[in-house]
mmCIF file of C-alpha atoms and ligand atoms in Angstrom:
data_model
loop_
_atom_site.group_PDB
_atom_site.id
_atom_site.type_symbol
_atom_site.label_atom_id
_atom_site.label_comp_id
_atom_site.label_asym_id
_atom_site.label_seq_id
_atom_site.Cartn_x
_atom_site.Cartn_y
_atom_site.Cartn_z
ATOM 1 C CA MET A 1 1.507 27.604 7.009
ATOM 2 C CA ALA A 2 -1.355 25.026 6.581
ATOM 3 C CA ASP A 3 -1.345 22.673 3.752
ATOM 4 C CA LYS A 4 -4.668 20.720 3.623
ATOM 5 C CA ARG A 5 -4.107 19.661 0.401
ATOM 6 C CA THR A 6 -1.122 17.535 1.807
ATOM 7 C CA ILE A 7 -1.088 13.996 3.309
ATOM 8 C CA LEU A 8 1.870 13.213 5.096
ATOM 9 C CA PHE A 9 2.535 9.547 4.075
ATOM 10 C CA VAL A 10 4.705 7.613 6.752
ATOM 11 C CA THR A 11 6.905 5.155 4.753
ATOM 12 C CA SER A 12 10.202 4.015 3.957
ATOM 13 C CA ASN A 13 9.320 2.567 0.776
ATOM 14 C CA SER A 14 9.647 4.541 -2.528
ATOM 15 C CA GLY A 15 7.584 2.189 -4.264
ATOM 16 C CA LYS A 16 4.536 2.756 -2.203
ATOM 17 C CA LEU A 17 4.932 6.565 -1.991
ATOM 18 C CA ASP A 18 5.411 6.802 -6.018
ATOM 19 C CA GLU A 19 2.738 4.681 -6.556
ATOM 20 C CA ALA A 20 0.470 7.024 -3.868
ATOM 21 C CA LYS A 21 1.283 10.566 -5.772
ATOM 22 C CA LEU A 22 0.682 8.798 -8.836
ATOM 23 C CA ALA A 23 -2.822 7.887 -7.698
ATOM 24 C CA LEU A 24 -3.992 11.253 -5.583
ATOM 25 C CA HIS A 25 -1.862 14.119 -7.645
ATOM 26 C CA PRO A 26 -4.152 13.582 -10.719
ATOM 27 C CA PHE A 27 -6.849 14.822 -8.469
ATOM 28 C CA GLY A 28 -4.904 17.680 -6.013
ATOM 29 C CA LEU A 29 -3.767 16.122 -3.806
ATOM 30 C CA ASN A 30 -0.192 15.980 -2.738
ATOM 31 C CA VAL A 31 1.690 13.320 -1.325
ATOM 32 C CA GLU A 32 5.095 14.091 0.922
ATOM 33 C CA SER A 33 6.581 11.215 2.731
ATOM 34 C CA PHE A 34 7.656 11.154 6.465
ATOM 35 C CA HIS A 35 11.839 11.637 6.666
ATOM 36 C CA PHE A 36 12.949 8.935 9.252
ATOM 37 C CA ASN A 37 15.947 9.831 11.188
ATOM 38 C CA GLU A 38 18.102 8.285 14.059
ATOM 39 C CA GLU A 39 15.416 8.981 16.852
ATOM 40 C CA PHE A 40 12.854 7.078 14.448
ATOM 41 C CA PRO A 41 14.553 5.226 12.027
ATOM 42 C CA GLU A 42 11.116 2.864 10.724
ATOM 43 C CA ILE A 43 7.638 1.499 12.626
ATOM 44 C CA GLU A 44 8.169 -1.764 13.688
ATOM 45 C CA GLU A 45 5.078 -3.975 12.446
ATOM 46 C CA ILE A 46 3.233 -5.961 15.028
ATOM 47 C CA GLN A 47 3.186 -9.672 14.488
ATOM 48 C CA SER A 48 -0.901 -10.299 13.555
ATOM 49 C CA SER A 49 -2.724 -12.535 10.941
ATOM 50 C CA GLU A 50 -4.672 -9.398 9.578
ATOM 51 C CA LEU A 51 -3.035 -6.705 7.580
ATOM 52 C CA ARG A 52 -5.597 -3.986 9.059
ATOM 53 C CA HIS A 53 -4.524 -5.050 12.619
ATOM 54 C CA VAL A 54 -1.097 -4.051 11.560
ATOM 55 C CA ALA A 55 -2.231 -0.593 10.240
ATOM 56 C CA LYS A 56 -3.994 0.543 12.847
ATOM 57 C CA ASP A 57 -0.971 -0.234 14.973
ATOM 58 C CA LYS A 58 1.281 1.371 12.606
ATOM 59 C CA LEU A 59 -1.407 4.567 11.724
ATOM 60 C CA ARG A 60 -1.190 5.243 16.230
ATOM 61 C CA LYS A 61 2.297 4.727 16.172
ATOM 62 C CA ALA A 62 2.666 7.285 12.964
ATOM 63 C CA VAL A 63 0.516 10.289 14.456
ATOM 64 C CA ALA A 64 2.318 9.698 17.301
ATOM 65 C CA ILE A 65 5.799 10.098 16.031
ATOM 66 C CA VAL A 66 5.023 13.050 13.320
ATOM 67 C CA LYS A 67 3.513 14.567 16.387
ATOM 68 C CA ASN A 68 2.031 18.279 14.578
ATOM 69 C CA SER A 69 0.436 17.111 12.083
ATOM 70 C CA SER A 70 -2.591 19.363 12.179
ATOM 71 C CA ASN A 71 -1.245 21.637 9.329
ATOM 72 C CA LYS A 72 -1.698 19.066 7.343
ATOM 73 C CA LEU A 73 -5.039 17.417 5.340
ATOM 74 C CA GLY A 74 -3.784 13.860 6.964
ATOM 75 C CA VAL A 75 -1.435 11.313 8.037
ATOM 76 C CA MET A 76 -1.563 8.026 6.169
ATOM 77 C CA VAL A 77 0.197 4.271 6.664
ATOM 78 C CA GLU A 78 0.121 1.263 4.527
ATOM 79 C CA ASP A 79 -0.099 -2.591 5.288
ATOM 80 C CA ALA A 80 0.232 -4.641 2.074
ATOM 81 C CA GLY A 81 0.799 -8.428 1.935
ATOM 82 C CA PHE A 82 1.204 -10.816 -1.093
ATOM 83 C CA PHE A 83 -0.906 -14.087 -0.550
ATOM 84 C CA ILE A 84 0.039 -17.797 -1.954
ATOM 85 C CA GLU A 85 -3.218 -19.734 -2.261
ATOM 86 C CA ALA A 86 -0.980 -23.394 -2.094
ATOM 87 C CA LEU A 87 1.295 -21.706 0.352
ATOM 88 C CA ASP A 88 -2.090 -21.321 2.433
ATOM 89 C CA GLY A 89 -1.422 -17.218 2.051
ATOM 90 C CA PHE A 90 2.233 -17.108 2.880
ATOM 91 C CA PRO A 91 4.278 -14.935 2.730
ATOM 92 C CA GLY A 92 0.241 -12.698 3.461
ATOM 93 C CA VAL A 93 1.546 -10.612 6.235
ATOM 94 C CA TYR A 94 5.088 -11.376 6.202
ATOM 95 C CA SER A 95 6.269 -10.492 2.815
ATOM 96 C CA SER A 96 8.336 -7.714 3.528
ATOM 97 C CA TYR A 97 10.512 -10.048 5.946
ATOM 98 C CA VAL A 98 10.431 -13.147 3.246
ATOM 99 C CA HIS A 99 11.474 -11.026 0.180
ATOM 100 C CA LYS A 100 14.317 -9.626 2.492
ATOM 101 C CA THR A 101 15.401 -12.975 3.322
ATOM 102 C CA LEU A 102 14.121 -15.878 0.595
ATOM 103 C CA GLY A 103 13.695 -13.351 -1.774
ATOM 104 C CA ILE A 104 11.742 -13.917 -5.632
ATOM 105 C CA LYS A 105 13.490 -16.577 -5.820
ATOM 106 C CA GLY A 106 13.253 -18.677 -2.442
ATOM 107 C CA ILE A 107 9.475 -18.200 -3.020
ATOM 108 C CA MET A 108 9.320 -19.363 -6.661
ATOM 109 C CA LYS A 109 11.087 -22.461 -5.011
ATOM 110 C CA THR A 110 8.949 -23.590 -2.807
ATOM 111 C CA LEU A 111 6.107 -23.330 -5.658
ATOM 112 C CA THR A 112 8.351 -25.554 -8.648
ATOM 113 C CA ASP A 113 5.697 -28.177 -9.765
ATOM 114 C CA ASN A 114 2.721 -26.575 -7.952
ATOM 115 C CA LYS A 115 -0.279 -26.277 -10.879
ATOM 116 C CA ASN A 116 -1.976 -23.578 -8.384
ATOM 117 C CA ARG A 117 -0.279 -20.500 -8.790
ATOM 118 C CA ASP A 118 -3.077 -18.556 -7.823
ATOM 119 C CA ALA A 119 -1.718 -15.306 -5.429
ATOM 120 C CA CYS A 120 -3.440 -11.795 -4.229
ATOM 121 C CA PHE A 121 -1.932 -8.506 -3.177
ATOM 122 C CA LYS A 122 -3.531 -7.281 -0.571
ATOM 123 C CA CYS A 123 -3.372 -3.619 0.515
ATOM 124 C CA VAL A 124 -4.901 -1.883 3.451
ATOM 125 C CA ILE A 125 -4.464 2.578 3.799
ATOM 126 C CA GLY A 126 -4.846 3.496 7.283
ATOM 127 C CA ILE A 127 -5.235 7.619 7.419
ATOM 128 C CA HIS A 128 -5.916 9.994 10.091
ATOM 129 C CA LEU A 129 -8.166 12.662 9.366
ATOM 130 C CA ASP A 130 -9.369 15.106 11.859
ATOM 131 C CA GLY A 131 -8.865 12.528 14.893
ATOM 132 C CA GLU A 132 -10.948 9.949 13.180
ATOM 133 C CA GLU A 133 -9.180 7.049 11.719
ATOM 134 C CA LEU A 134 -9.987 5.454 8.779
ATOM 135 C CA PHE A 135 -9.393 2.385 6.319
ATOM 136 C CA PHE A 136 -9.605 1.670 2.570
ATOM 137 C CA GLU A 137 -8.787 -1.861 1.074
ATOM 138 C CA GLY A 138 -8.064 -3.254 -2.148
ATOM 139 C CA GLU A 139 -7.274 -6.853 -3.549
ATOM 140 C CA CYS A 140 -5.700 -8.062 -6.841
ATOM 141 C CA LYS A 141 -5.779 -11.381 -8.027
ATOM 142 C CA GLY A 142 -3.955 -13.142 -10.196
ATOM 143 C CA GLN A 143 -1.261 -16.023 -10.648
ATOM 144 C CA VAL A 144 2.474 -16.562 -9.757
ATOM 145 C CA SER A 145 4.472 -16.580 -12.997
ATOM 146 C CA GLU A 146 6.998 -19.094 -13.632
ATOM 147 C CA LYS A 147 9.618 -16.792 -14.539
ATOM 148 C CA ALA A 148 10.701 -13.555 -13.159
ATOM 149 C CA LEU A 149 9.616 -10.481 -15.689
ATOM 150 C CA GLY A 150 10.176 -6.854 -15.889
ATOM 151 C CA THR A 151 12.208 -4.569 -14.221
ATOM 152 C CA ASN A 152 9.525 -1.587 -12.917
ATOM 153 C CA GLY A 153 7.997 -1.837 -9.590
ATOM 154 C CA PHE A 154 9.314 -3.129 -6.343
ATOM 155 C CA GLY A 155 8.700 -6.121 -4.345
ATOM 156 C CA TYR A 156 7.220 -9.447 -5.806
ATOM 157 C CA ASP A 157 5.831 -7.580 -8.667
ATOM 158 C CA PRO A 158 8.441 -9.201 -11.507
ATOM 159 C CA ILE A 159 6.304 -12.948 -10.706
ATOM 160 C CA PHE A 160 2.710 -11.551 -10.555
ATOM 161 C CA VAL A 161 0.568 -11.508 -12.928
ATOM 162 C CA PRO A 162 -2.727 -9.512 -12.467
ATOM 163 C CA ASN A 163 -5.918 -11.686 -14.047
ATOM 164 C CA GLN A 164 -6.231 -8.316 -16.353
ATOM 165 C CA GLY A 165 -2.674 -6.937 -17.932
ATOM 166 C CA ASN A 166 -2.819 -9.635 -20.802
ATOM 167 C CA GLY A 167 -0.365 -11.910 -19.262
ATOM 168 C CA ARG A 168 2.414 -9.651 -17.958
ATOM 169 C CA THR A 169 3.939 -9.181 -14.946
ATOM 170 C CA PHE A 170 3.333 -5.775 -12.706
ATOM 171 C CA ALA A 171 7.106 -5.115 -13.598
ATOM 172 C CA GLU A 172 6.805 -5.485 -17.181
ATOM 173 C CA MET A 173 3.673 -2.427 -16.573
ATOM 174 C CA ASN A 174 4.608 0.686 -16.192
ATOM 175 C CA ARG A 175 3.251 2.644 -13.017
ATOM 176 C CA GLU A 176 -0.141 4.222 -14.453
ATOM 177 C CA GLU A 177 -0.833 0.273 -15.963
ATOM 178 C CA LYS A 178 -0.162 -1.098 -12.702
ATOM 179 C CA GLN A 179 -2.299 1.569 -11.082
ATOM 180 C CA LYS A 180 -5.438 0.675 -12.925
ATOM 181 C CA PHE A 181 -5.377 -3.122 -11.547
ATOM 182 C CA SER A 182 -3.185 -3.229 -7.960
ATOM 183 C CA HIS A 183 -4.255 -3.279 -4.506
ATOM 184 C CA ARG A 184 -3.044 -0.469 -3.922
ATOM 185 C CA GLY A 185 -4.517 1.607 -6.787
ATOM 186 C CA LYS A 186 -7.709 0.080 -5.738
ATOM 187 C CA ALA A 187 -7.711 1.700 -2.005
ATOM 188 C CA MET A 188 -6.202 4.260 -3.340
ATOM 189 C CA GLU A 189 -9.121 5.061 -4.729
ATOM 190 C CA ALA A 190 -11.395 4.345 -2.620
ATOM 191 C CA LEU A 191 -9.339 6.610 -0.029
ATOM 192 C CA ARG A 192 -10.205 9.389 -3.091
ATOM 193 C CA ALA A 193 -13.752 8.617 -3.653
ATOM 194 C CA TYR A 194 -13.991 9.121 0.313
ATOM 195 C CA LEU A 195 -12.451 12.944 0.541
ATOM 196 C CA GLN A 196 -14.106 13.814 -2.710
ATOM 197 C CA GLY A 197 -17.763 12.669 -0.872
ATOM 198 C CA ARG A 198 -16.501 14.257 1.805
ATOM 199 C CA ASN A 199 -15.781 17.279 0.377
ATOM 200 C CA GLN A 200 -19.230 17.398 -1.413
ATOM 201 C CA SER A 201 -20.829 16.894 1.653
ATOM 202 C CA PRO A 202 -22.784 20.027 3.735
ATOM 203 C CA THR A 203 -21.715 19.110 6.977
ATOM 204 C CA SER A 204 -18.276 18.831 6.413
ATOM 205 C CA ASN A 205 -17.780 22.323 3.541
ATOM 206 C CA GLN A 206 -17.302 25.080 6.261
ATOM 207 C CA CYS A 207 -18.055 27.576 3.746
ATOM 208 C CA SER A 208 -21.536 26.630 3.601
ATOM 209 C CA GLY A 209 -22.253 26.572 7.262
ATOM 210 C CA SER A 210 -20.763 29.625 7.958
HETATM 211 P P1 LIG B 301 4.887 -3.767 4.098
HETATM 212 O O1 LIG B 301 3.158 -3.297 3.789
HETATM 213 O O2 LIG B 301 5.550 -2.561 4.797
HETATM 214 O O3 LIG B 301 4.438 -4.766 5.514
HETATM 215 O O4 LIG B 301 4.897 -4.747 3.502
HETATM 216 C C1 LIG B 301 4.673 -5.782 2.695
HETATM 217 C C2 LIG B 301 5.464 -5.703 1.377
HETATM 218 O O5 LIG B 301 4.982 -6.904 0.277
HETATM 219 C C3 LIG B 301 6.384 -5.256 0.484
HETATM 220 O O6 LIG B 301 7.927 -4.510 1.187
HETATM 221 C C4 LIG B 301 6.827 -5.677 -0.633
HETATM 222 O O7 LIG B 301 7.643 -6.972 -1.147
HETATM 223 C C5 LIG B 301 5.631 -6.546 -0.586
HETATM 224 N N1 LIG B 301 4.571 -5.834 -1.846
HETATM 225 C C6 LIG B 301 4.175 -4.962 -0.878
HETATM 226 N N2 LIG B 301 3.028 -4.606 -2.536
HETATM 227 C C7 LIG B 301 3.407 -4.518 -3.387
HETATM 228 C C8 LIG B 301 3.479 -4.172 -4.660
HETATM 229 O O8 LIG B 301 2.494 -3.249 -5.195
HETATM 230 N N3 LIG B 301 3.953 -4.971 -5.335
HETATM 231 C C9 LIG B 301 5.007 -6.096 -5.505
HETATM 232 N N4 LIG B 301 5.713 -6.445 -3.862
HETATM 233 C C10 LIG B 301 5.046 -5.620 -3.226
#
């Protein structure tokens, strides 16, 4: 049965999935995750210095894996990264790998005695809608904290203090608060605004044309 209010989010990251649901549910959009299996255990990411290139490649691979998604509103992927100024943007596009290997402690160590703690998160959402590939971006600027604080969220959340948010790390905020400032929250907001505009446009409103 067609379910044109549901977006299929191809991700194995439950933190990203929860945040996407939180951002889109209030607007009547459901977010379902694609269940990876033995045949498709994960999408392999290309090496590129641009999140957008990675997101574009991921989206094409996701659409090929899902095969028949015509009963859904769209197929979505996301690529994000943590960019530390004093490290020339590292870990950036390697954030996932670096988190699994060096971890938060390793990152903190590389910044010991470094006064410049400026950093930002960036996120690119790619969505395949009616045969079109669309991309939405979000960025959140802040600082790498001196200590890892908080237990919420995922990834680098315990060491990132956004410029708004009263000096707390993302991991010290609840999901709703993080959403207000986060790179993902902003990219989701851009996607939601696009979908809303599309629904209101006379050319895309099939009812008014018939
Ligand atoms: P990818 O988008 O799957 O390549 O993963 C990017 C990596 O960046 C994740 O595995 C996390 O370690 C990190 N990351 C992305 N977004 C966030 C976030 O909102 N909070 C904390 N870490 C994040």
